[in-house]
CSV table of C-alpha atoms in Angstrom, one decimal:
chain,number,residue,atom,x,y,z
A,1253,MET,CA,-102.0,-56.7,168.7
A,1254,ASN,CA,-98.5,-56.9,167.7
A,1255,ASP,CA,-95.4,-56.0,170.0
A,1256,THR,CA,-95.0,-52.8,168.2
A,1257,CYS,CA,-98.4,-51.6,168.8
A,1258,GLU,CA,-98.6,-52.9,172.6
A,1259,SER,CA,-95.2,-51.2,173.2
A,1260,ARG,CA,-96.5,-47.8,171.8
A,1261,ARG,CA,-99.5,-48.2,174.0
A,1262,MET,CA,-97.3,-49.0,177.1
A,1263,MET,CA,-95.1,-45.8,176.2
A,1264,LEU,CA,-98.6,-43.5,176.3
A,1265,GLN,CA,-99.5,-44.9,179.5
A,1266,ILE,CA,-96.1,-44.4,181.2
A,1267,ALA,CA,-96.2,-41.0,180.0
A,1268,ASP,CA,-99.7,-40.6,181.6
A,1269,GLY,CA,-98.1,-42.2,184.8
A,1270,SER,CA,-99.0,-45.7,184.8
A,1271,LYS,CA,-96.4,-47.7,186.8
A,1272,GLN,CA,-98.1,-51.1,186.0
A,1273,ALA,CA,-97.7,-50.1,182.3
A,1274,PHE,CA,-93.9,-49.3,183.2
A,1275,ASP,CA,-93.7,-52.6,185.1
A,1276,LEU,CA,-94.8,-54.5,181.9
A,1277,PHE,CA,-92.4,-52.4,179.8
A,1278,TYR,CA,-89.6,-52.9,181.6
A,1279,GLU,CA,-90.3,-56.9,181.8
A,1280,THR,CA,-91.1,-56.7,178.0
A,1281,HIS,CA,-87.7,-54.8,177.0
A,1282,HIS,CA,-85.1,-55.1,179.7
A,1283,ARG,CA,-83.4,-58.0,178.3
A,1284,PHE,CA,-83.2,-56.6,174.8
A,1285,VAL,CA,-81.5,-53.5,176.5
A,1286,LEU,CA,-79.3,-55.2,178.8
A,1287,GLN,CA,-78.4,-57.4,175.8
A,1288,ILE,CA,-77.2,-54.5,173.6
A,1289,ALA,CA,-75.5,-52.9,176.4
A,1290,TYR,CA,-73.3,-56.2,177.4
A,1291,LYS,CA,-72.4,-56.6,173.8
A,1292,ILE,CA,-71.0,-53.3,173.8
A,1293,LEU,CA,-69.4,-52.5,177.1
A,1294,GLY,CA,-68.5,-56.1,177.9
A,1295,ASP,CA,-69.2,-55.5,181.7
A,1296,ARG,CA,-72.1,-57.2,183.0
A,1297,VAL,CA,-72.2,-54.4,186.3
A,1298,GLU,CA,-71.7,-51.4,183.5
A,1299,ALA,CA,-74.3,-53.1,181.1
A,1300,GLU,CA,-76.9,-53.5,184.1
A,1301,ASP,CA,-76.2,-49.6,185.1
A,1302,VAL,CA,-77.0,-48.3,181.4
A,1303,CYS,CA,-80.1,-50.7,181.5
A,1304,HIS,CA,-81.0,-49.0,184.8
A,1305,ASP,CA,-80.6,-45.4,183.1
A,1306,ILE,CA,-82.2,-46.2,180.1
A,1307,PHE,CA,-85.5,-47.5,181.9
A,1308,LEU,CA,-85.3,-44.5,184.3
A,1309,GLU,CA,-85.2,-42.2,181.3
A,1310,VAL,CA,-88.1,-44.0,179.9
A,1311,PHE,CA,-89.8,-43.5,182.9
A,1312,GLN,CA,-89.2,-40.0,183.2
A,1313,LYS,CA,-89.3,-39.0,179.6
A,1314,SER,CA,-91.5,-41.7,177.7
A,1315,ASN,CA,-93.3,-38.5,176.5
A,1316,GLU,CA,-90.4,-37.9,174.2
A,1317,TYR,CA,-90.9,-41.0,172.3
A,1318,SER,CA,-92.5,-40.3,168.6
A,1319,PRO,CA,-93.6,-43.3,166.5
A,1320,SER,CA,-92.4,-41.3,163.3
A,1321,LYS,CA,-88.9,-42.1,164.9
A,1322,GLY,CA,-89.2,-45.7,164.4
A,1323,SER,CA,-90.3,-48.6,166.6
A,1324,VAL,CA,-89.8,-48.4,170.2
A,1325,LYS,CA,-87.1,-51.4,170.0
A,1326,ALA,CA,-85.5,-49.1,167.5
A,1327,TRP,CA,-85.7,-46.0,169.8
A,1328,LEU,CA,-84.5,-48.4,173.1
A,1329,ALA,CA,-81.5,-49.7,171.0
A,1330,ILE,CA,-80.4,-46.3,169.8
A,1331,LYS,CA,-80.6,-44.6,173.0
A,1332,THR,CA,-78.8,-47.8,174.6
A,1333,LYS,CA,-75.9,-47.8,171.9
A,1334,SER,CA,-75.7,-44.0,172.5
A,1335,ARG,CA,-75.5,-44.1,176.3
A,1336,CYS,CA,-72.9,-47.1,175.9
A,1337,LEU,CA,-70.6,-45.5,173.6
A,1338,ASP,CA,-70.9,-42.1,176.1
A,1339,ARG,CA,-69.5,-44.3,179.0
A,1340,LEU,CA,-66.6,-45.7,176.6
A,1341,ARG,CA,-65.6,-42.6,175.7
A,1342,LYS,CA,-65.4,-41.2,179.4
A,1343,LYS,CA,-63.3,-44.3,180.3
A,1344,LYS,CA,-61.5,-45.4,177.2
A,1345,PRO,CA,-61.2,-43.1,174.4
A,1346,VAL,CA,-59.0,-45.5,172.2
A,1347,LEU,CA,-61.6,-48.3,172.7
A,1348,VAL,CA,-64.4,-46.3,171.6
A,1349,ASN,CA,-62.7,-45.1,168.3
A,1350,LYS,CA,-62.1,-48.7,167.4
A,1351,LEU,CA,-65.9,-49.7,168.3
A,1352,GLU,CA,-67.4,-46.8,166.1
A,1353,ALA,CA,-65.1,-48.1,163.2
A,1354,ILE,CA,-66.3,-51.4,163.8
A,1355,LEU,CA,-70.3,-50.2,163.8
A,1356,ASN,CA,-69.4,-48.0,160.8
A,1357,GLN,CA,-68.5,-51.3,158.7
A,1358,GLU,CA,-70.6,-53.1,156.6
A,1359,VAL,CA,-73.1,-55.1,158.7
A,1360,THR,CA,-71.9,-58.4,157.1
A,1361,ALA,CA,-68.6,-57.5,158.7
A,1362,VAL,CA,-69.8,-56.7,162.0
A,1363,ASP,CA,-69.6,-59.9,164.4
A,1364,SER,CA,-72.6,-59.0,166.5
A,1365,TYR,CA,-76.1,-60.8,166.6
A,1366,VAL,CA,-77.4,-58.0,168.7
A,1367,LEU,CA,-76.7,-55.1,166.2
A,1368,SER,CA,-77.9,-57.3,163.1
A,1369,GLN,CA,-81.2,-57.9,165.0
A,1370,ILE,CA,-81.5,-54.1,165.7
A,1371,GLU,CA,-80.9,-53.4,161.9
A,1372,ARG,CA,-83.4,-56.2,161.0
A,1373,ASP,CA,-86.4,-54.8,163.5
A,1374,ILE,CA,-85.5,-51.3,162.2
A,1375,LEU,CA,-86.0,-52.4,158.5
A,1376,LEU,CA,-88.7,-54.5,159.0
A,1377,ASP,CA,-90.5,-51.3,160.5
A,1378,ALA,CA,-89.3,-49.1,157.5
A,1379,LEU,CA,-90.4,-51.6,155.2
A,1380,GLN,CA,-93.9,-51.2,155.8
A,1381,HIS,CA,-93.9,-47.8,154.9
A,1382,ILE,CA,-93.0,-48.5,151.0
A,1383,PRO,CA,-95.2,-49.6,148.2
A,1384,GLU,CA,-95.7,-53.8,148.2
A,1385,LYS,CA,-93.8,-54.7,145.4
A,1386,GLN,CA,-90.7,-52.8,146.4
A,1387,ARG,CA,-91.3,-54.1,149.9
A,1388,GLU,CA,-91.7,-57.9,148.6
A,1389,VAL,CA,-88.5,-57.6,146.4
A,1390,ILE,CA,-86.3,-56.1,149.1
A,1391,TYR,CA,-87.6,-58.4,151.8
A,1392,GLU,CA,-86.8,-61.7,149.5
A,1393,ALA,CA,-83.4,-60.0,148.7
A,1394,TYR,CA,-82.3,-59.0,152.2
A,1395,PHE,CA,-84.1,-61.4,154.3
A,1396,ASN,CA,-84.2,-64.7,151.9
A,1397,GLY,CA,-80.6,-64.0,150.4
A,1398,ARG,CA,-82.2,-64.1,146.6
A,1399,THR,CA,-80.1,-63.0,143.8
A,1400,HIS,CA,-81.6,-60.4,141.0
A,1401,MET,CA,-81.9,-63.2,138.6
A,1402,GLU,CA,-83.7,-65.4,141.2
A,1403,LEU,CA,-86.3,-62.5,141.8
A,1404,ALA,CA,-87.1,-62.1,138.1
A,1405,ASP,CA,-87.7,-66.1,137.8
A,1406,LEU,CA,-89.8,-65.9,141.3
A,1407,LEU,CA,-91.9,-62.9,140.3
A,1408,HIS,CA,-91.9,-63.7,136.4
A,1409,ILE,CA,-90.1,-60.1,135.3
A,1410,PRO,CA,-87.3,-59.0,133.7
A,1411,LEU,CA,-84.3,-58.6,135.2
A,1412,GLY,CA,-84.3,-54.7,134.9
A,1413,SER,CA,-87.3,-54.5,136.3
A,1414,VAL,CA,-86.4,-56.5,139.6
A,1415,LYS,CA,-83.3,-53.9,139.4
A,1416,SER,CA,-85.5,-51.0,139.1
A,1417,ILE,CA,-87.9,-52.1,141.8
A,1418,ILE,CA,-84.8,-52.4,144.2
A,1419,ARG,CA,-83.6,-48.9,143.3
A,1420,TYR,CA,-86.9,-47.3,144.0
A,1421,GLY,CA,-87.3,-49.3,147.1
A,1422,ILE,CA,-83.9,-48.3,148.6
A,1423,ASN,CA,-84.5,-44.8,147.6
A,1424,ASN,CA,-88.0,-45.0,149.4
A,1425,LEU,CA,-86.3,-46.5,152.4
A,1426,ARG,CA,-83.7,-43.8,152.7
A,1427,LYS,CA,-86.6,-41.5,153.3
A,1428,HIS,CA,-88.1,-43.7,156.2
A,1429,GLN,CA,-86.9,-41.6,159.5
A,1430,SER,CA,-86.0,-44.5,161.6
A,1431,LEU,CA,-83.4,-45.6,158.9
A,1432,VAL,CA,-82.1,-42.1,158.6
A,1433,HIS,CA,-81.7,-41.8,162.6
A,1434,TRP,CA,-80.1,-45.2,162.5
A,1435,MET,CA,-77.7,-44.5,159.9
A,1436,ASN,CA,-77.1,-40.9,161.5
A,1437,SER,CA,-76.2,-42.7,164.8
A,1438,SER,CA,-73.5,-44.8,163.2
A,1439,GLY,CA,-75.7,-48.1,163.2
A,1440,GLY,CA,-75.4,-48.4,159.7
A,1441,GLU,CA,-73.5,-47.4,156.5
A,1442,LYS,CA,-73.0,-43.9,155.8
C-alpha cells in the first residue's frame, strides 16, 4: 500500500476516533509539517506551535479532509502554510507581504526545497488523473528537464505533437482540484 493510501486510511480511522491511527499519522507526518513551518517562520518554537495546532486540528476535524482536495500531504502543506502566514500577519505585516511576494514568484526563483517538494507532490498526484501520454510527456519535461525536441526524438513523434500533448496535458492539470487549490492559496503561479 502506498503512502498516500495509507495516509488516507489513517485519516478515516482518526475520524472514527482511533488514537492509535492518530499517533501513527503524527509519527509519519510531523517532520514534514514542522519542516514547512520552520522554513516559513524561521523560529523553532513558533514552528512547533504551528505543528501542534495542525495536528490538533487533524485530530478534531479529520472528517473535513476529502481526497478530491488532493493528497494528504498536499492538504497538510496547504494548512501549514496558511497557518504560518496567519501568524506572520498578526506579528509582522510587512514581512508577510514580502513572503507572499516570494511565494507568488515562479517556483524556480523560490529558494526553498520544502516548497518545491510540496509542488512536486501535488503535481505527481495531479498527473495520475490525466491521460497516460500527457502524463509521460509532462513528467519527462518537468521532472527530467527534457526539451520539446528531446521529447520528440525520445517518443518518435513530431515536435508539434509534443507541444500539443503538453498543452492538452496542462489544460487537464488545471482542472485537477489539488492544483487549483494550491494555486489559489498562493503556492503556485497565478
